[in-house]
């Protein structure tokens, strides 16, 4: 059953604990009281306003809200007995009792305890009288120069004096504080030490110890040996827990020891009875185990059988960002920005002194933020943390710049140098090769077996079935799409981008892609990231039908920043000599262009995309204003590039394709002309294909002109094919069986003096448009839909050169001209039309602007298959000038009627009607315009009814409806 948890506290430690606990599948909700801006409504985590100083109210709250466990963060409530009071009230609570917490709450108790149990610590003495303390300072047998307050002091209770005078001044100053502080606080003197300090956190239940990792100056230490850890366990930690048990105060919870290595040996500075702050921010990201399970094991006494597990191959660095002036006086309410951008880089920001104000984060304390980075090495973690700090918008923030330097120096000073010390990890490279071998093996095909490990790869063209081949090669990368993938920590899709960019180029020559090689370069090899990328390459090779024959992984320290890498790919294909594309000699005026849909931006233009995002103030984690609901901007932009080889190769081999343009860098404007003869130009109409919403958004937000869009992006078309007019419909049907495709333009001879090779009508920005067109255009648009039951196979006109014929040609529809002036009689004219209809196996005829009167024999032959539309609500206002008749009659409603054609004019059975109101100020022209818009809706609807079997004409001339018919 899912558990509700309550974390007590408001600092970075509590944000970290809540963050880690929320990752547990056992946890339903984590409440934090009082919490901070980082714990306010963040997934499972939210703040609570319950009083934490009144333990009775707190216990009642926990019972009423079914809180299954309380985790106490700070030391003050522990010393105040919160754990005792909650457990007495039946509320499970993690932390030591008030008596056990004296190890931190009373320095005098702690020092005396260490002396009683032989735990090494500095010389000391405690006082309540400042005069006695100063006398001791001047006469002690050791330099008594460290002054500490005995009670809790929030980390500010120590003075390390440079001489006896300064130490006495510290005692006098503290004794003069308001109230009775000096009367009840003991002072003790600790020998001043000047060596390396460490802190060690442990979980304790009974006599069981579980040691996490040693922490040094807010980072994972590399200076503590296993021998020293064992010494610490035996001489400090085990003696401490055993001594507490002997004195009747068993310790349950977290015990955090501050240690110092001196010339005289190991010394304990102090104990803390809770997770350290900011040490907790370093430890929790390195904890592999479920923190909730660890705490439960501690409380249940099962820690020995299920000790915590830690990530052994990672290092963590935390840098504290404090308010300017801290630890003295400082300003609150300073606005903090850039936090989401920092976290997009994989760096975690834990809040301490922050609050929410008017929807934004502001400072509310001294320690404000802790920036934590986890990487595969200490150097990388340090660099990432410092970059994260630099990216936070916090004016005047104070932070240390020397964090981690001693640990890194220790690595290089205490042993001989290796290649790994220079930044090149051969073992990691070998692990990577072992991981990717199965991926490559899975891409084996005829011609090669895709075995990695040799000096070079082999491919047998004869075994692959080639007779007289020409080899075709292509190389490419994925551009600055890499930057987005690295920021989003989404690496697996880049492999498909890389393969697609190379394979689609090779296809443009008509070649089958045979094998692929990749190049992966980085500053520091992250095996997990690299394997994800190369696995994506292998899977994409499978989609493309080519083998992953080999590759190169280059680790180049200093060339790339932490987490950065680059990709390049190389593809080799082959094509029989006679099938090479483009066939420039065959391409001619009148050829049509078929566009094949892209998946989005693909892998070009991302520098401009990133600039538009910056201008719009949108981050990769923002909800996408384009794409599917729930997707982020980063997810949409990282949609992988389509690979067209499986789709296009069979069609390319059929000989129907004269040329193929891969719409890559340079967009539509520069890539289509690359496959055309110099004397031809392209007439391209963007209204004929579906443009993905991402391009509309980019154009609008970036203020990009049509030309800039066309020469930068694919605008929804990943490939454009050049085909002869007679082959267009056949090719289109084959493509549409697997992919969205459209006839998007045609070729024409350049006009004298014309320089541009491509005429381009394009706009992705939605705008209000007045529909202007013919019923033919409306019918064509309807039948393009996949849900349509009809297909237009031929358009017949009695006049050459009319607009309807041109539109049909651009749509890939066959056209015929039957000029009535060339025939001696109406019967001869109608007979010719009848022959054309039979030639194309026509089943339904729509009269769209056809003004010739058909003979009775023609109408009878096509009875029930011949549709017409009339601009009135029949049977009113038959014949010509129907709109004029309606206005003269004072009709308040007119409209249009789709009907079966009968021998009597406008007398056939009615299929569909749409009413159009007649307005007070209507003219014949204005009424005609509105009726024409209604016709564009009614005629396609009526066609679907007939084509789908919804209506038919009965033998008696009446409509018969079929309610079960499709459409």
Short mmCIF file of C-alpha atoms in Angstrom, two decimals, residues 276-715:
data_model
loop_
_atom_site.label_atom_id
_atom_site.label_comp_id
_atom_site.label_asym_id
_atom_site.label_seq_id
_atom_site.Cartn_x
_atom_site.Cartn_y
_atom_site.Cartn_z
CA UNK A 276 24.48 16.82 7.24
CA UNK A 277 23.60 19.87 5.21
CA UNK A 278 24.90 20.10 2.50
CA UNK A 279 26.46 16.63 2.82
CA UNK A 280 23.03 15.06 2.33
CA UNK A 281 22.81 16.70 -1.09
CA UNK A 282 25.93 14.79 -2.15
CA UNK A 283 24.98 11.44 -0.62
CA UNK A 284 21.37 10.99 -1.74
CA UNK A 285 22.02 11.16 -5.52
CA UNK A 286 24.66 8.45 -5.04
CA UNK A 287 22.31 6.15 -3.10
CA UNK A 288 21.29 3.27 -5.34
CA UNK A 289 18.87 1.75 -2.83
CA UNK A 290 15.33 2.90 -2.13
CA UNK A 291 15.71 5.41 0.74
CA UNK A 292 12.32 4.55 2.21
CA UNK A 293 13.29 0.87 2.38
CA UNK A 294 16.59 1.81 4.03
CA UNK A 295 14.84 3.89 6.71
CA UNK A 296 12.31 1.13 7.35
CA UNK A 297 15.10 -1.46 7.65
CA UNK A 298 16.81 0.79 10.20
CA UNK A 299 13.66 1.18 12.27
CA UNK A 300 12.88 -2.56 12.09
CA UNK A 301 16.41 -3.65 13.03
CA UNK A 302 17.04 -5.30 9.64
CA UNK A 303 19.87 -3.09 8.46
CA UNK A 304 22.45 -5.86 8.79
CA UNK A 305 20.61 -8.10 6.34
CA UNK A 306 19.81 -5.36 3.81
CA UNK A 307 22.51 -2.67 3.87
CA UNK A 308 22.20 0.28 1.48
CA UNK A 309 23.78 0.02 -1.97
CA UNK A 310 25.67 2.89 -3.56
CA UNK A 311 26.57 3.82 -7.12
CA UNK A 312 30.24 2.89 -7.24
CA UNK A 313 30.93 4.27 -10.72
CA UNK A 314 29.75 7.81 -10.07
CA UNK A 315 31.01 10.93 -8.33
CA UNK A 316 28.98 13.81 -6.95
CA UNK A 317 29.81 17.45 -6.26
CA UNK A 318 27.59 19.97 -4.47
CA UNK A 319 28.22 23.71 -4.41
CA UNK A 320 26.28 25.94 -2.01
CA UNK A 321 25.00 29.28 -3.31
CA UNK A 322 24.51 31.74 -0.46
CA UNK A 323 23.06 35.24 -0.19
CA UNK A 324 25.57 38.08 -0.52
CA UNK A 325 26.64 39.07 3.02
CA UNK A 326 26.04 35.61 4.54
CA UNK A 327 26.81 34.59 7.33
CA UNK A 328 26.32 38.24 8.30
CA UNK A 329 23.34 40.36 7.30
CA UNK A 330 21.86 39.77 3.87
CA UNK A 331 18.94 40.83 1.72
CA UNK A 332 15.91 38.60 1.25
CA UNK A 333 13.43 38.47 -1.61
CA UNK A 334 16.03 38.44 -4.40
CA UNK A 335 14.53 36.92 -7.57
CA UNK A 336 16.15 33.69 -8.77
CA UNK A 337 15.87 32.58 -12.40
CA UNK A 338 17.25 29.92 -14.75
CA UNK A 339 16.55 26.94 -12.45
CA UNK A 340 14.66 24.85 -15.04
CA UNK A 341 17.39 25.44 -17.64
CA UNK A 342 20.02 24.19 -15.18
CA UNK A 343 18.06 21.02 -14.44
CA UNK A 344 17.65 20.38 -18.18
CA UNK A 345 21.43 19.82 -18.26
CA UNK A 346 21.15 16.96 -15.76
CA UNK A 347 22.25 19.05 -12.78
CA UNK A 348 19.98 18.96 -9.71
CA UNK A 349 19.21 22.17 -7.81
CA UNK A 350 18.10 21.62 -4.20
CA UNK A 351 16.40 24.59 -2.54
CA UNK A 352 17.30 25.80 0.95
CA UNK A 353 16.45 29.43 1.74
CA UNK A 354 13.83 30.00 -0.95
CA UNK A 355 10.15 30.87 -1.12
CA UNK A 356 7.55 31.57 -3.78
CA UNK A 357 6.43 35.08 -4.57
CA UNK A 358 4.01 35.96 -7.36
CA UNK A 359 4.75 32.69 -9.13
CA UNK A 360 8.53 33.13 -9.00
CA UNK A 361 11.31 31.89 -6.72
CA UNK A 362 12.98 34.40 -4.36
CA UNK A 363 15.66 34.09 -1.68
CA UNK A 364 14.53 33.85 1.94
CA UNK A 365 17.65 32.74 3.80
CA UNK A 366 21.44 32.71 3.97
CA UNK A 367 22.08 29.38 2.31
CA UNK A 368 19.78 29.62 -0.70
CA UNK A 369 20.56 26.83 -3.17
CA UNK A 370 22.73 23.73 -3.42
CA UNK A 371 23.72 22.75 -6.95
CA UNK A 372 24.55 19.05 -7.28
CA UNK A 373 26.04 17.25 -10.28
CA UNK A 374 26.56 13.50 -10.61
CA UNK A 375 28.90 12.25 -13.31
CA UNK A 376 31.16 9.32 -14.09
CA UNK A 377 34.25 11.10 -12.69
CA UNK A 378 35.03 13.69 -10.06
CA UNK A 379 36.36 16.14 -12.66
CA UNK A 380 33.22 15.88 -14.78
CA UNK A 381 30.96 16.28 -11.76
CA UNK A 382 32.91 19.34 -10.62
CA UNK A 383 32.74 20.94 -14.05
CA UNK A 384 29.01 20.24 -14.39
CA UNK A 385 28.26 21.66 -10.93
CA UNK A 386 30.21 24.84 -11.65
CA UNK A 387 28.43 25.24 -14.98
CA UNK A 388 25.13 24.81 -13.17
CA UNK A 389 26.05 27.50 -10.65
CA UNK A 390 27.04 29.87 -13.45
CA UNK A 391 23.69 29.30 -15.19
CA UNK A 392 21.57 30.23 -12.16
CA UNK A 393 20.30 33.79 -12.24
CA UNK A 394 20.99 34.85 -8.63
CA UNK A 395 22.53 38.36 -8.49
CA UNK A 396 25.50 38.61 -6.12
CA UNK A 397 25.39 34.97 -5.06
CA UNK A 398 28.33 33.81 -2.94
CA UNK A 399 29.84 30.36 -3.53
CA UNK A 400 33.18 28.59 -3.32
CA UNK A 401 35.18 27.98 -6.45
CA UNK A 402 37.74 25.58 -4.90
CA UNK A 403 35.37 22.69 -4.21
CA UNK A 404 36.86 19.34 -5.25
CA UNK A 405 40.31 20.54 -6.20
CA UNK A 406 42.13 18.74 -3.37
CA UNK A 407 40.41 15.46 -4.19
CA UNK A 408 41.37 15.69 -7.84
CA UNK A 409 44.94 16.64 -6.99
CA UNK A 410 45.18 13.67 -4.65
CA UNK A 411 44.34 11.29 -7.49
CA UNK A 412 47.23 12.45 -9.61
CA UNK A 413 49.87 12.96 -6.90
CA UNK A 414 49.81 9.62 -5.14
CA UNK A 415 50.37 7.23 -8.01
CA UNK A 416 51.96 7.07 -11.44
CA UNK A 417 50.11 8.50 -14.40
CA UNK A 418 48.05 6.30 -16.70
CA UNK A 419 46.35 6.91 -20.03
CA UNK A 420 43.11 7.19 -18.04
CA UNK A 421 44.62 10.09 -16.06
CA UNK A 422 44.86 12.01 -19.31
CA UNK A 423 41.16 11.44 -19.84
CA UNK A 424 41.16 8.37 -22.11
CA UNK A 425 39.59 5.25 -20.58
CA UNK A 426 40.59 2.21 -22.65
CA UNK A 427 38.64 -0.15 -20.41
CA UNK A 428 35.48 1.90 -20.93
CA UNK A 429 36.05 1.78 -24.68
CA UNK A 430 36.39 -1.99 -24.57
CA UNK A 431 33.21 -2.28 -22.52
CA UNK A 432 31.43 -0.20 -25.12
CA UNK A 433 32.58 -2.44 -27.97
CA UNK A 434 31.41 -5.52 -26.08
CA UNK A 435 28.02 -3.90 -25.51
CA UNK A 436 27.45 -2.88 -29.13
CA UNK A 437 28.69 -6.08 -30.82
CA UNK A 438 25.26 -7.78 -30.56
CA UNK A 439 23.57 -4.66 -31.96
CA UNK A 440 25.84 -4.66 -35.00
CA UNK A 441 25.54 -8.43 -35.44
CA UNK A 442 21.77 -8.08 -35.72
CA UNK A 443 22.20 -5.93 -38.86
CA UNK A 444 23.93 -8.67 -40.89
CA UNK A 445 22.61 -8.97 -44.47
CA UNK A 446 23.54 -10.58 -47.76
CA UNK A 447 27.06 -9.42 -48.56
CA UNK A 448 28.43 -9.16 -45.01
CA UNK A 449 28.06 -10.55 -41.51
CA UNK A 450 28.57 -7.27 -39.57
CA UNK A 451 31.20 -8.69 -37.17
CA UNK A 452 32.99 -5.93 -35.24
CA UNK A 453 36.60 -6.16 -34.15
CA UNK A 454 38.65 -6.22 -37.37
CA UNK A 455 40.75 -3.44 -38.81
CA UNK A 456 38.28 -2.94 -41.66
CA UNK A 457 34.92 -4.24 -42.84
CA UNK A 458 34.27 -6.35 -45.93
CA UNK A 459 31.28 -6.37 -48.28
CA UNK A 460 30.68 -8.84 -51.13
CA UNK A 461 28.72 -7.09 -53.92
CA UNK A 462 28.30 -10.31 -55.86
CA UNK A 463 26.77 -12.06 -52.88
CA UNK A 464 24.37 -9.14 -52.57
CA UNK A 465 23.12 -9.82 -56.13
CA UNK A 466 24.69 -6.98 -58.09
CA UNK A 467 25.79 -7.48 -61.71
CA UNK A 468 27.18 -4.16 -62.98
CA UNK A 469 27.07 -1.91 -59.92
CA UNK A 470 28.20 1.62 -59.29
CA UNK A 471 29.13 2.37 -55.69
CA UNK A 472 27.50 5.41 -54.09
CA UNK A 473 28.71 6.97 -50.83
CA UNK A 474 27.31 9.58 -48.51
CA UNK A 475 28.38 11.14 -45.24
CA UNK A 476 26.61 13.46 -42.82
CA UNK A 477 25.96 14.35 -39.19
CA UNK A 478 22.93 15.53 -37.24
CA UNK A 479 23.95 19.15 -36.65
CA UNK A 480 22.96 21.02 -33.52
CA UNK A 481 20.07 18.67 -32.89
CA UNK A 482 22.78 17.09 -30.74
CA UNK A 483 22.60 20.04 -28.35
CA UNK A 484 18.90 19.47 -27.71
CA UNK A 485 19.37 15.73 -27.21
CA UNK A 486 22.20 16.32 -24.73
CA UNK A 487 20.19 18.94 -22.84
CA UNK A 488 17.17 16.60 -22.65
CA UNK A 489 19.35 13.56 -21.82
CA UNK A 490 17.58 11.72 -24.68
CA UNK A 491 20.22 10.00 -26.78
CA UNK A 492 18.55 6.92 -28.27
CA UNK A 493 16.86 8.63 -31.24
CA UNK A 494 19.98 10.30 -32.62
CA UNK A 495 21.14 7.05 -34.22
CA UNK A 496 18.14 7.07 -36.55
CA UNK A 497 18.79 10.72 -37.41
CA UNK A 498 22.37 9.90 -38.33
CA UNK A 499 21.53 6.87 -40.46
CA UNK A 500 18.61 8.61 -42.15
CA UNK A 501 20.66 11.62 -43.20
CA UNK A 502 23.21 9.39 -44.94
CA UNK A 503 20.90 6.70 -46.32
CA UNK A 504 18.40 9.18 -47.77
CA UNK A 505 21.26 10.91 -49.60
CA UNK A 506 22.44 7.62 -51.11
CA UNK A 507 18.87 6.86 -52.21
CA UNK A 508 18.88 10.06 -54.26
CA UNK A 509 21.21 8.30 -56.68
CA UNK A 510 18.85 5.34 -56.90
CA UNK A 511 21.20 3.23 -54.77
CA UNK A 512 20.39 0.54 -52.23
CA UNK A 513 22.18 1.27 -48.92
CA UNK A 514 24.57 -1.61 -48.19
CA UNK A 515 26.61 -0.76 -45.12
CA UNK A 516 27.11 2.02 -42.60
CA UNK A 517 29.93 3.23 -40.35
CA UNK A 518 29.57 5.64 -37.44
CA UNK A 519 31.94 8.07 -35.71
CA UNK A 520 31.30 8.97 -32.05
CA UNK A 521 33.60 11.56 -30.47
CA UNK A 522 33.54 12.95 -26.95
CA UNK A 523 35.67 14.53 -24.26
CA UNK A 524 34.97 11.80 -21.70
CA UNK A 525 33.38 8.50 -22.67
CA UNK A 526 30.10 7.79 -20.93
CA UNK A 527 29.49 4.16 -21.84
CA UNK A 528 25.77 4.37 -21.11
CA UNK A 529 25.26 7.36 -23.37
CA UNK A 530 27.49 6.04 -26.15
CA UNK A 531 25.82 2.62 -26.15
CA UNK A 532 22.38 4.25 -26.32
CA UNK A 533 23.45 6.29 -29.35
CA UNK A 534 25.09 3.38 -31.18
CA UNK A 535 22.25 1.02 -30.38
CA UNK A 536 20.01 3.59 -32.07
CA UNK A 537 22.38 3.56 -35.06
CA UNK A 538 22.15 -0.24 -35.29
CA UNK A 539 18.36 -0.27 -35.03
CA UNK A 540 18.16 2.38 -37.74
CA UNK A 541 20.46 0.34 -39.98
CA UNK A 542 17.95 -2.47 -39.59
CA UNK A 543 15.16 -0.14 -40.70
CA UNK A 544 17.24 0.98 -43.68
CA UNK A 545 18.29 -2.53 -44.71
CA UNK A 546 22.02 -1.87 -44.40
CA UNK A 547 24.66 -3.43 -42.15
CA UNK A 548 26.48 -1.63 -39.34
CA UNK A 549 29.90 -2.70 -40.54
CA UNK A 550 32.08 -0.74 -38.16
CA UNK A 551 32.74 2.60 -36.53
CA UNK A 552 35.09 4.72 -34.46
CA UNK A 553 34.83 5.94 -30.88
CA UNK A 554 37.18 8.85 -30.19
CA UNK A 555 37.74 10.04 -26.62
CA UNK A 556 39.44 13.45 -26.84
CA UNK A 557 39.89 15.20 -23.48
CA UNK A 558 39.79 18.97 -23.69
CA UNK A 559 38.11 19.06 -27.09
CA UNK A 560 34.55 18.69 -25.78
CA UNK A 561 32.95 19.86 -22.56
CA UNK A 562 31.45 17.44 -20.01
CA UNK A 563 28.48 15.58 -21.42
CA UNK A 564 29.14 16.79 -24.96
CA UNK A 565 29.74 14.54 -27.95
CA UNK A 566 29.52 14.66 -31.72
CA UNK A 567 28.35 12.21 -34.36
CA UNK A 568 29.12 11.53 -37.99
CA UNK A 569 28.07 8.71 -40.29
CA UNK A 570 29.18 7.19 -43.58
CA UNK A 571 26.97 5.07 -45.83
CA UNK A 572 27.89 3.11 -48.95
CA UNK A 573 25.27 1.88 -51.40
CA UNK A 574 25.19 0.40 -54.88
CA UNK A 575 23.01 0.79 -57.96
CA UNK A 576 23.06 -1.03 -61.26
CA UNK A 577 24.59 1.21 -63.91
CA UNK A 578 21.36 1.54 -65.90
CA UNK A 579 19.26 2.52 -62.89
CA UNK A 580 21.33 5.49 -61.73
CA UNK A 581 19.37 8.61 -60.73
CA UNK A 582 18.60 11.33 -61.63
CA UNK A 583 17.70 10.53 -65.25
CA UNK A 584 18.23 14.09 -66.45
CA UNK A 585 17.60 13.24 -70.10
CA UNK A 586 14.12 11.90 -69.31
CA UNK A 587 12.93 14.79 -67.14
CA UNK A 588 10.69 17.16 -69.11
CA UNK A 589 8.03 19.84 -68.86
CA UNK A 590 4.74 18.52 -67.49
CA UNK A 591 6.34 16.00 -65.13
CA UNK A 592 4.77 16.02 -61.69
CA UNK A 593 6.35 16.21 -58.25
CA UNK A 594 5.24 13.85 -55.50
CA UNK A 595 6.10 14.84 -51.95
CA UNK A 596 6.57 12.25 -49.19
CA UNK A 597 5.83 13.36 -45.63
CA UNK A 598 8.58 14.17 -43.16
CA UNK A 599 8.26 13.44 -39.44
CA UNK A 600 8.94 17.06 -38.53
CA UNK A 601 12.11 19.15 -38.57
CA UNK A 602 14.27 16.04 -39.23
CA UNK A 603 17.94 17.03 -38.69
CA UNK A 604 18.42 20.39 -40.40
CA UNK A 605 17.88 23.96 -39.30
CA UNK A 606 18.26 23.37 -35.57
CA UNK A 607 20.49 26.38 -35.02
CA UNK A 608 17.60 28.53 -36.21
CA UNK A 609 15.13 26.45 -34.19
CA UNK A 610 17.13 27.06 -31.01
CA UNK A 611 17.27 30.79 -31.76
CA UNK A 612 13.50 30.91 -32.18
CA UNK A 613 13.04 29.05 -28.87
CA UNK A 614 15.33 31.54 -27.15
CA UNK A 615 13.39 34.45 -28.65
CA UNK A 616 10.06 32.95 -27.59
CA UNK A 617 11.30 32.21 -24.05
CA UNK A 618 10.47 28.52 -24.41
CA UNK A 619 12.52 25.70 -22.86
CA UNK A 620 12.85 22.09 -23.95
CA UNK A 621 10.79 20.97 -20.96
CA UNK A 622 7.94 23.37 -21.74
CA UNK A 623 4.64 21.89 -22.95
CA UNK A 624 4.83 21.87 -26.74
CA UNK A 625 2.57 24.44 -28.45
CA UNK A 626 2.80 22.01 -31.38
CA UNK A 627 2.70 18.21 -31.45
CA UNK A 628 0.55 15.79 -29.47
CA UNK A 629 -1.05 16.66 -26.10
CA UNK A 630 1.34 16.01 -23.22
CA UNK A 631 4.52 16.26 -25.30
CA UNK A 632 7.30 18.66 -24.36
CA UNK A 633 9.10 20.89 -26.83
CA UNK A 634 12.19 18.70 -26.57
CA UNK A 635 10.25 15.51 -27.28
CA UNK A 636 8.67 16.93 -30.45
CA UNK A 637 11.94 18.38 -31.75
CA UNK A 638 13.76 15.09 -31.15
CA UNK A 639 11.31 13.10 -33.29
CA UNK A 640 13.71 11.04 -35.43
CA UNK A 641 14.25 11.63 -39.14
CA UNK A 642 12.35 9.28 -41.44
CA UNK A 643 14.28 6.64 -43.35
CA UNK A 644 12.82 6.17 -46.85
CA UNK A 645 14.80 3.23 -48.22
CA UNK A 646 12.30 0.41 -47.54
CA UNK A 647 9.47 2.56 -48.91
CA UNK A 648 11.17 3.92 -52.01
CA UNK A 649 13.51 1.18 -53.24
CA UNK A 650 10.78 -0.97 -54.86
CA UNK A 651 9.34 2.10 -56.59
CA UNK A 652 12.80 3.30 -57.68
CA UNK A 653 13.51 -0.13 -59.19
CA UNK A 654 10.22 -0.03 -61.14
CA UNK A 655 11.66 2.73 -63.33
CA UNK A 656 8.74 5.08 -62.68
CA UNK A 657 10.90 7.60 -60.79
CA UNK A 658 12.97 9.98 -62.89
CA UNK A 659 14.58 11.76 -59.95
CA UNK A 660 14.46 11.86 -56.17
CA UNK A 661 15.46 14.84 -54.03
CA UNK A 662 16.25 14.36 -50.34
CA UNK A 663 15.03 17.51 -48.59
CA UNK A 664 18.01 18.07 -46.32
CA UNK A 665 20.16 21.13 -45.57
CA UNK A 666 18.97 23.96 -47.82
CA UNK A 667 15.32 22.99 -47.50
CA UNK A 668 12.88 22.80 -50.38
CA UNK A 669 14.31 25.72 -52.33
CA UNK A 670 17.83 24.37 -52.75
CA UNK A 671 17.39 20.59 -52.88
CA UNK A 672 14.74 20.04 -55.57
CA UNK A 673 16.67 21.98 -58.27
CA UNK A 674 19.73 19.76 -57.62
CA UNK A 675 18.09 16.86 -59.48
CA UNK A 676 16.66 18.82 -62.45
CA UNK A 677 17.97 19.91 -65.85
CA UNK A 678 19.03 23.56 -66.00
CA UNK A 679 16.26 24.55 -68.43
CA UNK A 680 13.40 23.49 -66.15
CA UNK A 681 11.84 25.19 -63.16
CA UNK A 682 9.50 23.96 -60.45
CA UNK A 683 5.98 25.19 -59.70
CA UNK A 684 5.45 24.12 -56.07
CA UNK A 685 2.21 24.75 -54.12
CA UNK A 686 2.38 24.24 -50.34
CA UNK A 687 -1.41 24.19 -50.04
CA UNK A 688 -1.32 20.66 -51.47
CA UNK A 689 0.34 18.91 -48.53
CA UNK A 690 -0.05 18.81 -44.76
CA UNK A 691 2.48 21.08 -43.04
CA UNK A 692 3.27 19.91 -39.46
CA UNK A 693 2.32 22.46 -36.76
CA UNK A 694 5.95 22.86 -35.63
CA UNK A 695 6.72 24.79 -38.83
CA UNK A 696 3.73 27.12 -38.38
CA UNK A 697 4.90 27.88 -34.85
CA UNK A 698 8.51 28.47 -35.91
CA UNK A 699 7.50 30.84 -38.69
CA UNK A 700 5.17 32.85 -36.49
CA UNK A 701 7.38 33.03 -33.38
CA UNK A 702 10.55 33.69 -35.37
CA UNK A 703 8.97 36.14 -37.83
CA UNK A 704 10.46 34.06 -40.64
CA UNK A 705 9.66 34.98 -44.22
CA UNK A 706 8.47 32.35 -46.72
CA UNK A 707 11.83 32.24 -48.45
CA UNK A 708 13.68 31.71 -45.17
CA UNK A 709 11.34 28.85 -44.27
CA UNK A 710 11.75 27.27 -47.70
CA UNK A 711 15.54 27.36 -47.80
CA UNK A 712 16.02 26.22 -44.18
CA UNK A 713 13.39 23.57 -43.45
CA UNK A 714 11.73 20.64 -45.19
CA UNK A 715 8.32 22.17 -44.31
#
